[in-house]
Amino acid sequence: MADIAYRTADVDGLKVFYREAGAPDAPTLLLLHGFPSSSHMFRDLIPLLADRFHIVAPDLPGFGRSDMPARDDFDYTFEHLTDVIDGLTEVLGLDRFALYVFDYGAPVGFRIATRHPERISAIVTQNGNAYEEGLSENWSPVQAYWKDPSAANREAIRTLVQPETTVWQYEHGVPEVTRVSPDGYGLDNYYLARDGAHEIQLDLFLDYASNVALYPTFQEYFRTNRPPLLAMWGRNDPFFLPAGAEAFKRDIPDADVRLVDTGHFALETHADEIAAAIRDFLTS
């Protein structure tokens, strides 16, 4: 078993929780989680990679065990989340690393990459989208909220932070749901039940429009810098379609795109397969 440390770092007065494993002088892999999860989603992946890589997996502000400041005290935007995680890499002295991005972690990771292209050695995107064709029709209520951020449209997407929706996100598209541990969605729902968490997440849903607006910038980064890229995609994801995975090849022709027969949280059922692909990809 890998020796995993559970640490916190101070980033401009904010406590950021992160998991760390592997030799500090090994190639670094920064793991960025999605909604409504935390670094806990990497619990099975980290031990499968820590013998070869230095793993750092933080919780985004407002998620997991990182600080969750009140909305009046912290601007919950993806640009601000990026500022914090970018700051964490500075605090930890990470000057060269590969990215593993998933869901919300993708716009954070891609922002970091556009800020510091010289620091990014490679990208693994697991259902981490950067193309409009990757957005499914399940985004329609959220897109309506972007166009008209009214109270009614905010209420219309409140179902996305309900416990049953979290379970659905984990189980939808999984051929055998008994392979999905309840630990993941159980912990996510615990954190979502904290006072103020729902409003924070609804703020982030509104600001997700800023990520879509940056898709052309991300794509220009891909074309200009051509980072080695592996896309491991749950083909049955209800939010991010396989077309979003295939689209990376438009800007990075050598991108390695692989679809796995599972849903959004692919690590819940395919951690071994994804780890093996990462090991081959990052050491080839």
PDB file of C-alpha atoms in Angstrom:
ATOM      1  CA  MET A   1       0.000   0.000   0.000  1.00  0.00           C
ATOM      2  CA  ALA A   2       1.154   3.520  -0.785  1.00  0.00           C
ATOM      3  CA  ASP A   3       2.150   5.797   2.073  1.00  0.00           C
ATOM      4  CA  ILE A   4      -0.375   8.629   1.680  1.00  0.00           C
ATOM      5  CA  ALA A   5      -0.039  11.812   3.739  1.00  0.00           C
ATOM      6  CA  TYR A   6      -3.009  14.062   4.491  1.00  0.00           C
ATOM      7  CA  ARG A   7      -1.850  17.656   4.735  1.00  0.00           C
ATOM      8  CA  THR A   8      -3.009  21.238   4.695  1.00  0.00           C
ATOM      9  CA  ALA A   9      -1.310  24.307   3.257  1.00  0.00           C
ATOM     10  CA  ASP A  10      -1.947  27.993   3.817  1.00  0.00           C
ATOM     11  CA  VAL A  11      -2.683  29.806   0.549  1.00  0.00           C
ATOM     12  CA  ASP A  12      -3.243  33.507   1.215  1.00  0.00           C
ATOM     13  CA  GLY A  13      -4.889  32.708   4.536  1.00  0.00           C
ATOM     14  CA  LEU A  14      -7.038  29.900   3.162  1.00  0.00           C
ATOM     15  CA  LYS A  15      -6.541  26.342   4.429  1.00  0.00           C
ATOM     16  CA  VAL A  16      -6.236  23.968   1.484  1.00  0.00           C
ATOM     17  CA  PHE A  17      -6.373  20.256   2.211  1.00  0.00           C
ATOM     18  CA  TYR A  18      -4.447  17.865  -0.032  1.00  0.00           C
ATOM     19  CA  ARG A  19      -3.362  14.246  -0.278  1.00  0.00           C
ATOM     20  CA  GLU A  20       0.248  13.555  -1.110  1.00  0.00           C
ATOM     21  CA  ALA A  21       2.007  10.312  -1.991  1.00  0.00           C
ATOM     22  CA  GLY A  22       5.107   9.094  -3.779  1.00  0.00           C
ATOM     23  CA  ALA A  23       8.705  10.266  -3.770  1.00  0.00           C
ATOM     24  CA  PRO A  24       9.018  14.071  -3.871  1.00  0.00           C
ATOM     25  CA  ASP A  25      11.694  13.805  -6.569  1.00  0.00           C
ATOM     26  CA  ALA A  26       9.504  11.643  -8.841  1.00  0.00           C
ATOM     27  CA  PRO A  27       7.535  13.234 -11.721  1.00  0.00           C
ATOM     28  CA  THR A  28       4.609  15.131 -10.224  1.00  0.00           C
ATOM     29  CA  LEU A  29       0.957  14.496 -11.099  1.00  0.00           C
ATOM     30  CA  LEU A  30      -1.582  17.052  -9.864  1.00  0.00           C
ATOM     31  CA  LEU A  31      -5.061  15.518  -9.479  1.00  0.00           C
ATOM     32  CA  LEU A  32      -8.005  17.929  -9.691  1.00  0.00           C
ATOM     33  CA  HIS A  33     -11.453  16.654  -8.688  1.00  0.00           C
ATOM     34  CA  GLY A  34     -14.935  17.698  -9.819  1.00  0.00           C
ATOM     35  CA  PHE A  35     -18.431  18.441  -8.543  1.00  0.00           C
ATOM     36  CA  PRO A  36     -19.602  17.590  -5.958  1.00  0.00           C
ATOM     37  CA  SER A  37     -16.588  15.562  -4.967  1.00  0.00           C
ATOM     38  CA  SER A  38     -13.181  16.040  -3.342  1.00  0.00           C
ATOM     39  CA  SER A  39      -9.749  14.439  -3.470  1.00  0.00           C
ATOM     40  CA  HIS A  40     -11.457  11.412  -1.922  1.00  0.00           C
ATOM     41  CA  MET A  41     -12.479  10.452  -5.465  1.00  0.00           C
ATOM     42  CA  PHE A  42      -8.820   9.513  -6.073  1.00  0.00           C
ATOM     43  CA  ARG A  43      -8.647   7.087  -3.139  1.00  0.00           C
ATOM     44  CA  ASP A  44      -8.275   4.052  -5.435  1.00  0.00           C
ATOM     45  CA  LEU A  45      -6.085   5.722  -8.071  1.00  0.00           C
ATOM     46  CA  ILE A  46      -3.371   7.159  -5.835  1.00  0.00           C
ATOM     47  CA  PRO A  47      -2.037   3.812  -4.545  1.00  0.00           C
ATOM     48  CA  LEU A  48      -1.834   2.548  -8.130  1.00  0.00           C
ATOM     49  CA  LEU A  49       0.436   5.416  -9.204  1.00  0.00           C
ATOM     50  CA  ALA A  50       2.405   6.438  -6.132  1.00  0.00           C
ATOM     51  CA  ASP A  51       5.278   4.012  -6.760  1.00  0.00           C
ATOM     52  CA  ARG A  52       6.171   5.914  -9.925  1.00  0.00           C
ATOM     53  CA  PHE A  53       4.857   9.447  -9.430  1.00  0.00           C
ATOM     54  CA  HIS A  54       4.720  12.208  -6.862  1.00  0.00           C
ATOM     55  CA  ILE A  55       0.970  12.672  -6.366  1.00  0.00           C
ATOM     56  CA  VAL A  56      -0.674  15.853  -5.091  1.00  0.00           C
ATOM     57  CA  ALA A  57      -4.484  15.877  -4.880  1.00  0.00           C
ATOM     58  CA  PRO A  58      -6.061  18.994  -3.313  1.00  0.00           C
ATOM     59  CA  ASP A  59      -9.636  19.761  -2.348  1.00  0.00           C
ATOM     60  CA  LEU A  60     -10.905  22.879  -4.106  1.00  0.00           C
ATOM     61  CA  PRO A  61     -12.049  25.717  -1.822  1.00  0.00           C
ATOM     62  CA  GLY A  62     -15.616  25.021  -0.726  1.00  0.00           C
ATOM     63  CA  PHE A  63     -15.170  21.282  -1.275  1.00  0.00           C
ATOM     64  CA  GLY A  64     -14.041  18.423   0.923  1.00  0.00           C
ATOM     65  CA  ARG A  65     -11.790  19.396   3.806  1.00  0.00           C
ATOM     66  CA  SER A  66     -10.492  22.663   2.389  1.00  0.00           C
ATOM     67  CA  ASP A  67     -11.880  25.867   3.878  1.00  0.00           C
ATOM     68  CA  MET A  68     -15.389  26.850   2.813  1.00  0.00           C
ATOM     69  CA  PRO A  69     -15.554  30.606   3.473  1.00  0.00           C
ATOM     70  CA  ALA A  70     -18.893  32.342   3.476  1.00  0.00           C
ATOM     71  CA  ARG A  71     -20.012  33.715   0.112  1.00  0.00           C
ATOM     72  CA  ASP A  72     -19.643  37.270   1.464  1.00  0.00           C
ATOM     73  CA  ASP A  73     -15.976  36.564   2.200  1.00  0.00           C
ATOM     74  CA  PHE A  74     -14.947  34.586  -0.879  1.00  0.00           C
ATOM     75  CA  ASP A  75     -15.814  35.007  -4.547  1.00  0.00           C
ATOM     76  CA  TYR A  76     -16.873  31.545  -5.713  1.00  0.00           C
ATOM     77  CA  THR A  77     -15.787  31.705  -9.335  1.00  0.00           C
ATOM     78  CA  PHE A  78     -13.628  29.310 -11.320  1.00  0.00           C
ATOM     79  CA  GLU A  79     -11.044  32.049 -11.794  1.00  0.00           C
ATOM     80  CA  HIS A  80     -10.777  32.410  -8.019  1.00  0.00           C
ATOM     81  CA  LEU A  81     -10.605  28.631  -7.474  1.00  0.00           C
ATOM     82  CA  THR A  82      -7.769  28.627  -9.992  1.00  0.00           C
ATOM     83  CA  ASP A  83      -5.990  31.411  -8.127  1.00  0.00           C
ATOM     84  CA  VAL A  84      -6.022  29.250  -4.993  1.00  0.00           C
ATOM     85  CA  ILE A  85      -4.841  26.029  -6.647  1.00  0.00           C
ATOM     86  CA  ASP A  86      -2.239  27.945  -8.648  1.00  0.00           C
ATOM     87  CA  GLY A  87      -1.118  29.426  -5.343  1.00  0.00           C
ATOM     88  CA  LEU A  88      -0.937  25.959  -3.816  1.00  0.00           C
ATOM     89  CA  THR A  89       1.462  24.829  -6.554  1.00  0.00           C
ATOM     90  CA  GLU A  90       3.623  27.833  -5.690  1.00  0.00           C
ATOM     91  CA  VAL A  91       3.534  27.075  -1.963  1.00  0.00           C
ATOM     92  CA  LEU A  92       4.493  23.444  -2.636  1.00  0.00           C
ATOM     93  CA  GLY A  93       7.183  24.384  -5.145  1.00  0.00           C
ATOM     94  CA  LEU A  94       5.613  22.482  -8.050  1.00  0.00           C
ATOM     95  CA  ASP A  95       7.377  23.997 -11.059  1.00  0.00           C
ATOM     96  CA  ARG A  96       6.749  21.106 -13.491  1.00  0.00           C
ATOM     97  CA  PHE A  97       3.866  18.660 -13.352  1.00  0.00           C
ATOM     98  CA  ALA A  98       1.307  16.653 -15.286  1.00  0.00           C
ATOM     99  CA  LEU A  99      -2.391  17.351 -14.782  1.00  0.00           C
ATOM    100  CA  TYR A 100      -5.205  14.887 -14.178  1.00  0.00           C
ATOM    101  CA  VAL A 101      -8.419  16.847 -14.636  1.00  0.00           C
ATOM    102  CA  PHE A 102     -12.015  15.776 -14.115  1.00  0.00           C
ATOM    103  CA  ASP A 103     -15.261  17.753 -14.390  1.00  0.00           C
ATOM    104  CA  TYR A 104     -14.736  21.047 -12.444  1.00  0.00           C
ATOM    105  CA  GLY A 105     -11.044  20.243 -12.196  1.00  0.00           C
ATOM    106  CA  ALA A 106     -10.749  20.651 -15.969  1.00  0.00           C
ATOM    107  CA  PRO A 107     -11.418  24.412 -16.225  1.00  0.00           C
ATOM    108  CA  VAL A 108      -9.207  24.946 -13.181  1.00  0.00           C
ATOM    109  CA  GLY A 109      -6.400  22.843 -14.644  1.00  0.00           C
ATOM    110  CA  PHE A 110      -6.736  24.330 -18.124  1.00  0.00           C
ATOM    111  CA  ARG A 111      -6.606  27.837 -16.666  1.00  0.00           C
ATOM    112  CA  ILE A 112      -3.387  26.921 -14.859  1.00  0.00           C
ATOM    113  CA  ALA A 113      -2.005  25.500 -18.107  1.00  0.00           C
ATOM    114  CA  THR A 114      -2.767  28.687 -20.035  1.00  0.00           C
ATOM    115  CA  ARG A 115      -1.128  30.747 -17.288  1.00  0.00           C
ATOM    116  CA  HIS A 116       1.983  28.574 -17.084  1.00  0.00           C
ATOM    117  CA  PRO A 117       2.345  26.442 -20.231  1.00  0.00           C
ATOM    118  CA  GLU A 118       6.002  25.808 -19.437  1.00  0.00           C
ATOM    119  CA  ARG A 119       5.036  24.004 -16.224  1.00  0.00           C
ATOM    120  CA  ILE A 120       2.716  21.420 -17.800  1.00  0.00           C
ATOM    121  CA  SER A 121       4.406  18.166 -18.824  1.00  0.00           C
ATOM    122  CA  ALA A 122       1.226  16.343 -19.905  1.00  0.00           C
ATOM    123  CA  ILE A 123      -2.546  16.272 -19.410  1.00  0.00           C
ATOM    124  CA  VAL A 124      -4.832  13.392 -18.508  1.00  0.00           C
ATOM    125  CA  THR A 125      -8.455  14.410 -18.923  1.00  0.00           C
ATOM    126  CA  GLN A 126     -11.068  12.083 -17.502  1.00  0.00           C
ATOM    127  CA  ASN A 127     -14.428  13.518 -18.523  1.00  0.00           C
ATOM    128  CA  GLY A 128     -12.846  16.946 -18.294  1.00  0.00           C
ATOM    129  CA  ASN A 129     -14.413  18.961 -21.091  1.00  0.00           C
ATOM    130  CA  ALA A 130     -13.107  21.842 -23.246  1.00  0.00           C
ATOM    131  CA  TYR A 131     -15.425  21.737 -26.276  1.00  0.00           C
ATOM    132  CA  GLU A 132     -19.045  22.799 -26.716  1.00  0.00           C
ATOM    133  CA  GLU A 133     -19.903  19.550 -28.516  1.00  0.00           C
ATOM    134  CA  GLY A 134     -19.041  17.765 -25.279  1.00  0.00           C
ATOM    135  CA  LEU A 135     -21.940  19.389 -23.421  1.00  0.00           C
ATOM    136  CA  SER A 136     -25.037  17.176 -23.269  1.00  0.00           C
ATOM    137  CA  GLU A 137     -28.651  18.311 -23.195  1.00  0.00           C
ATOM    138  CA  ASN A 138     -28.570  17.876 -19.413  1.00  0.00           C
ATOM    139  CA  TRP A 139     -26.829  21.265 -19.335  1.00  0.00           C
ATOM    140  CA  SER A 140     -29.964  22.965 -20.706  1.00  0.00           C
ATOM    141  CA  PRO A 141     -31.392  24.115 -17.334  1.00  0.00           C
ATOM    142  CA  VAL A 142     -27.969  25.449 -16.322  1.00  0.00           C
ATOM    143  CA  GLN A 143     -27.574  27.212 -19.678  1.00  0.00           C
ATOM    144  CA  ALA A 144     -30.977  28.815 -19.145  1.00  0.00           C
ATOM    145  CA  TYR A 145     -29.659  30.081 -15.794  1.00  0.00           C
ATOM    146  CA  TRP A 146     -26.609  31.562 -17.553  1.00  0.00           C
ATOM    147  CA  LYS A 147     -28.844  33.465 -19.964  1.00  0.00           C
ATOM    148  CA  ASP A 148     -31.217  34.642 -17.240  1.00  0.00           C
ATOM    149  CA  PRO A 149     -29.831  34.361 -13.683  1.00  0.00           C
ATOM    150  CA  SER A 150     -33.243  34.887 -12.125  1.00  0.00           C
ATOM    151  CA  ALA A 151     -34.375  33.450  -8.821  1.00  0.00           C
ATOM    152  CA  ALA A 152     -36.711  31.116 -10.695  1.00  0.00           C
ATOM    153  CA  ASN A 153     -33.926  29.730 -12.872  1.00  0.00           C
ATOM    154  CA  ARG A 154     -31.706  29.336  -9.822  1.00  0.00           C
ATOM    155  CA  GLU A 155     -34.429  27.309  -8.130  1.00  0.00           C
ATOM    156  CA  ALA A 156     -34.877  25.223 -11.270  1.00  0.00           C
ATOM    157  CA  ILE A 157     -31.340  23.810 -10.925  1.00  0.00           C
ATOM    158  CA  ARG A 158     -31.456  23.288  -7.159  1.00  0.00           C
ATOM    159  CA  THR A 159     -32.183  19.605  -7.808  1.00  0.00           C
ATOM    160  CA  LEU A 160     -28.500  19.306  -8.853  1.00  0.00           C
ATOM    161  CA  VAL A 161     -27.398  19.659  -5.230  1.00  0.00           C
ATOM    162  CA  GLN A 162     -29.930  17.198  -3.808  1.00  0.00           C
ATOM    163  CA  PRO A 163     -28.679  13.869  -2.363  1.00  0.00           C
ATOM    164  CA  GLU A 164     -30.517  11.711  -4.883  1.00  0.00           C
ATOM    165  CA  THR A 165     -28.874  13.602  -7.757  1.00  0.00           C
ATOM    166  CA  THR A 166     -25.431  12.857  -6.355  1.00  0.00           C
ATOM    167  CA  VAL A 167     -26.240   9.147  -6.256  1.00  0.00           C
ATOM    168  CA  TRP A 168     -27.590   9.364  -9.812  1.00  0.00           C
ATOM    169  CA  GLN A 169     -24.372  10.997 -11.006  1.00  0.00           C
ATOM    170  CA  TYR A 170     -22.371   8.076  -9.634  1.00  0.00           C
ATOM    171  CA  GLU A 171     -24.644   5.314 -10.904  1.00  0.00           C
ATOM    172  CA  HIS A 172     -25.947   6.589 -14.248  1.00  0.00           C
ATOM    173  CA  GLY A 173     -24.375   4.772 -17.171  1.00  0.00           C
ATOM    174  CA  VAL A 174     -22.648   2.140 -15.037  1.00  0.00           C
ATOM    175  CA  PRO A 175     -23.477  -1.333 -16.391  1.00  0.00           C
ATOM    176  CA  GLU A 176     -23.237  -2.918 -12.936  1.00  0.00           C
ATOM    177  CA  VAL A 177     -24.097  -0.443 -10.177  1.00  0.00           C
ATOM    178  CA  THR A 178     -23.073  -2.874  -7.421  1.00  0.00           C
ATOM    179  CA  ARG A 179     -19.503  -1.939  -8.375  1.00  0.00           C
ATOM    180  CA  VAL A 180     -20.141   1.658  -7.260  1.00  0.00           C
ATOM    181  CA  SER A 181     -19.143   2.094  -3.630  1.00  0.00           C
ATOM    182  CA  PRO A 182     -21.568   4.194  -1.564  1.00  0.00           C
ATOM    183  CA  ASP A 183     -18.554   5.763   0.160  1.00  0.00           C
ATOM    184  CA  GLY A 184     -18.052   8.274  -2.655  1.00  0.00           C
ATOM    185  CA  TYR A 185     -21.543   9.684  -2.951  1.00  0.00           C
ATOM    186  CA  GLY A 186     -22.091   9.314   0.789  1.00  0.00           C
ATOM    187  CA  LEU A 187     -19.141  11.583   1.577  1.00  0.00           C
ATOM    188  CA  ASP A 188     -20.075  14.029  -1.178  1.00  0.00           C
ATOM    189  CA  ASN A 189     -23.574  14.345   0.245  1.00  0.00           C
ATOM    190  CA  TYR A 190     -22.141  14.877   3.724  1.00  0.00           C
ATOM    191  CA  TYR A 191     -20.157  17.865   2.480  1.00  0.00           C
ATOM    192  CA  LEU A 192     -23.081  19.154   0.408  1.00  0.00           C
ATOM    193  CA  ALA A 193     -25.271  19.133   3.524  1.00  0.00           C
ATOM    194  CA  ARG A 194     -23.096  21.740   5.274  1.00  0.00           C
ATOM    195  CA  ASP A 195     -24.708  25.088   5.966  1.00  0.00           C
ATOM    196  CA  GLY A 196     -24.298  27.339   2.942  1.00  0.00           C
ATOM    197  CA  ALA A 197     -22.904  24.668   0.625  1.00  0.00           C
ATOM    198  CA  HIS A 198     -25.915  24.606  -1.701  1.00  0.00           C
ATOM    199  CA  GLU A 199     -25.733  28.331  -2.419  1.00  0.00           C
ATOM    200  CA  ILE A 200     -21.994  28.108  -3.069  1.00  0.00           C
ATOM    201  CA  GLN A 201     -22.534  25.338  -5.581  1.00  0.00           C
ATOM    202  CA  LEU A 202     -25.338  27.237  -7.304  1.00  0.00           C
ATOM    203  CA  ASP A 203     -22.969  30.218  -7.611  1.00  0.00           C
ATOM    204  CA  LEU A 204     -20.432  27.949  -9.298  1.00  0.00           C
ATOM    205  CA  PHE A 205     -23.052  26.584 -11.686  1.00  0.00           C
ATOM    206  CA  LEU A 206     -23.751  30.166 -12.730  1.00  0.00           C
ATOM    207  CA  ASP A 207     -20.072  30.905 -13.207  1.00  0.00           C
ATOM    208  CA  TYR A 208     -19.524  27.734 -15.257  1.00  0.00           C
ATOM    209  CA  ALA A 209     -20.481  29.921 -18.220  1.00  0.00           C
ATOM    210  CA  SER A 210     -17.055  31.554 -17.850  1.00  0.00           C
ATOM    211  CA  ASN A 211     -15.452  28.178 -18.594  1.00  0.00           C
ATOM    212  CA  VAL A 212     -17.392  27.759 -21.821  1.00  0.00           C
ATOM    213  CA  ALA A 213     -16.401  31.297 -22.791  1.00  0.00           C
ATOM    214  CA  LEU A 214     -12.771  30.262 -22.340  1.00  0.00           C
ATOM    215  CA  TYR A 215     -13.028  27.131 -24.495  1.00  0.00           C
ATOM    216  CA  PRO A 216     -11.438  28.966 -27.472  1.00  0.00           C
ATOM    217  CA  THR A 217      -8.563  30.066 -25.215  1.00  0.00           C
ATOM    218  CA  PHE A 218      -8.053  26.527 -23.952  1.00  0.00           C
ATOM    219  CA  GLN A 219      -8.149  25.208 -27.510  1.00  0.00           C
ATOM    220  CA  GLU A 220      -5.568  27.763 -28.626  1.00  0.00           C
ATOM    221  CA  TYR A 221      -3.327  26.573 -25.785  1.00  0.00           C
ATOM    222  CA  PHE A 222      -3.733  22.976 -27.008  1.00  0.00           C
ATOM    223  CA  ARG A 223      -2.899  23.940 -30.613  1.00  0.00           C
ATOM    224  CA  THR A 224       0.046  26.121 -29.698  1.00  0.00           C
ATOM    225  CA  ASN A 225       1.676  23.985 -27.029  1.00  0.00           C
ATOM    226  CA  ARG A 226       0.568  20.484 -28.079  1.00  0.00           C
ATOM    227  CA  PRO A 227       0.878  18.975 -24.577  1.00  0.00           C
ATOM    228  CA  PRO A 228       0.831  15.163 -24.573  1.00  0.00           C
ATOM    229  CA  LEU A 229      -2.815  14.403 -23.814  1.00  0.00           C
ATOM    230  CA  LEU A 230      -4.640  11.261 -22.755  1.00  0.00           C
ATOM    231  CA  ALA A 231      -8.442  11.379 -22.654  1.00  0.00           C
ATOM    232  CA  MET A 232      -9.980   8.573 -20.570  1.00  0.00           C
ATOM    233  CA  TRP A 233     -13.724   9.088 -20.902  1.00  0.00           C
ATOM    234  CA  GLY A 234     -16.723   7.353 -19.408  1.00  0.00           C
ATOM    235  CA  ARG A 235     -18.718   6.921 -22.597  1.00  0.00           C
ATOM    236  CA  ASN A 236     -22.066   6.987 -20.736  1.00  0.00           C
ATOM    237  CA  ASP A 237     -21.459  10.288 -18.936  1.00  0.00           C
ATOM    238  CA  PRO A 238     -24.811  12.135 -18.731  1.00  0.00           C
ATOM    239  CA  PHE A 239     -23.096  15.555 -18.783  1.00  0.00           C
ATOM    240  CA  PHE A 240     -19.965  15.331 -20.945  1.00  0.00           C
ATOM    241  CA  LEU A 241     -20.388  13.437 -24.199  1.00  0.00           C
ATOM    242  CA  PRO A 242     -17.740  11.318 -25.965  1.00  0.00           C
ATOM    243  CA  ALA A 243     -17.693  13.976 -28.698  1.00  0.00           C
ATOM    244  CA  GLY A 244     -15.926  16.190 -26.185  1.00  0.00           C
ATOM    245  CA  ALA A 245     -13.182  13.601 -25.814  1.00  0.00           C
ATOM    246  CA  GLU A 246     -12.766  13.113 -29.559  1.00  0.00           C
ATOM    247  CA  ALA A 247     -12.590  16.881 -30.072  1.00  0.00           C
ATOM    248  CA  PHE A 248      -9.176  17.076 -28.392  1.00  0.00           C
ATOM    249  CA  LYS A 249      -7.744  15.423 -31.505  1.00  0.00           C
ATOM    250  CA  ARG A 250      -8.751  18.454 -33.530  1.00  0.00           C
ATOM    251  CA  ASP A 251      -6.182  20.565 -31.685  1.00  0.00           C
ATOM    252  CA  ILE A 252      -3.773  17.825 -30.566  1.00  0.00           C
ATOM    253  CA  PRO A 253      -3.739  15.279 -33.421  1.00  0.00           C
ATOM    254  CA  ASP A 254      -1.599  12.851 -31.410  1.00  0.00           C
ATOM    255  CA  ALA A 255      -4.005  12.856 -28.444  1.00  0.00           C
ATOM    256  CA  ASP A 256      -4.772   9.382 -27.115  1.00  0.00           C
ATOM    257  CA  VAL A 257      -8.561   9.115 -26.718  1.00  0.00           C
ATOM    258  CA  ARG A 258     -10.073   6.077 -25.013  1.00  0.00           C
ATOM    259  CA  LEU A 259     -13.708   5.467 -24.097  1.00  0.00           C
ATOM    260  CA  VAL A 260     -14.547   3.177 -21.190  1.00  0.00           C
ATOM    261  CA  ASP A 261     -17.922   1.558 -20.591  1.00  0.00           C
ATOM    262  CA  THR A 262     -18.990   3.499 -17.529  1.00  0.00           C
ATOM    263  CA  GLY A 263     -20.470   6.827 -16.469  1.00  0.00           C
ATOM    264  CA  HIS A 264     -19.290  10.172 -15.106  1.00  0.00           C
ATOM    265  CA  PHE A 265     -17.238   8.957 -12.133  1.00  0.00           C
ATOM    266  CA  ALA A 266     -15.148   6.508 -14.133  1.00  0.00           C
ATOM    267  CA  LEU A 267     -12.657   5.882 -11.319  1.00  0.00           C
ATOM    268  CA  GLU A 268     -15.382   4.230  -9.268  1.00  0.00           C
ATOM    269  CA  THR A 269     -15.421   1.275 -11.655  1.00  0.00           C
ATOM    270  CA  HIS A 270     -12.284   1.549 -13.831  1.00  0.00           C
ATOM    271  CA  ALA A 271      -9.453   2.747 -11.566  1.00  0.00           C
ATOM    272  CA  ASP A 272      -7.179  -0.159 -12.543  1.00  0.00           C
ATOM    273  CA  GLU A 273      -7.656   0.401 -16.268  1.00  0.00           C
ATOM    274  CA  ILE A 274      -7.195   4.163 -15.981  1.00  0.00           C
ATOM    275  CA  ALA A 275      -4.093   3.782 -13.804  1.00  0.00           C
ATOM    276  CA  ALA A 276      -2.527   1.369 -16.276  1.00  0.00           C
ATOM    277  CA  ALA A 277      -3.200   3.789 -19.136  1.00  0.00           C
ATOM    278  CA  ILE A 278      -1.671   6.684 -17.177  1.00  0.00           C
ATOM    279  CA  ARG A 279       1.432   4.679 -16.308  1.00  0.00           C
ATOM    280  CA  ASP A 280       1.978   3.771 -19.956  1.00  0.00           C
ATOM    281  CA  PHE A 281       1.177   7.286 -21.177  1.00  0.00           C
ATOM    282  CA  LEU A 282       3.392   9.208 -18.752  1.00  0.00           C
ATOM    283  CA  THR A 283       6.378   6.872 -19.007  1.00  0.00           C
ATOM    284  CA  SER A 284       6.378   6.242 -22.762  1.00  0.00           C
TER     285      SER A 284
END
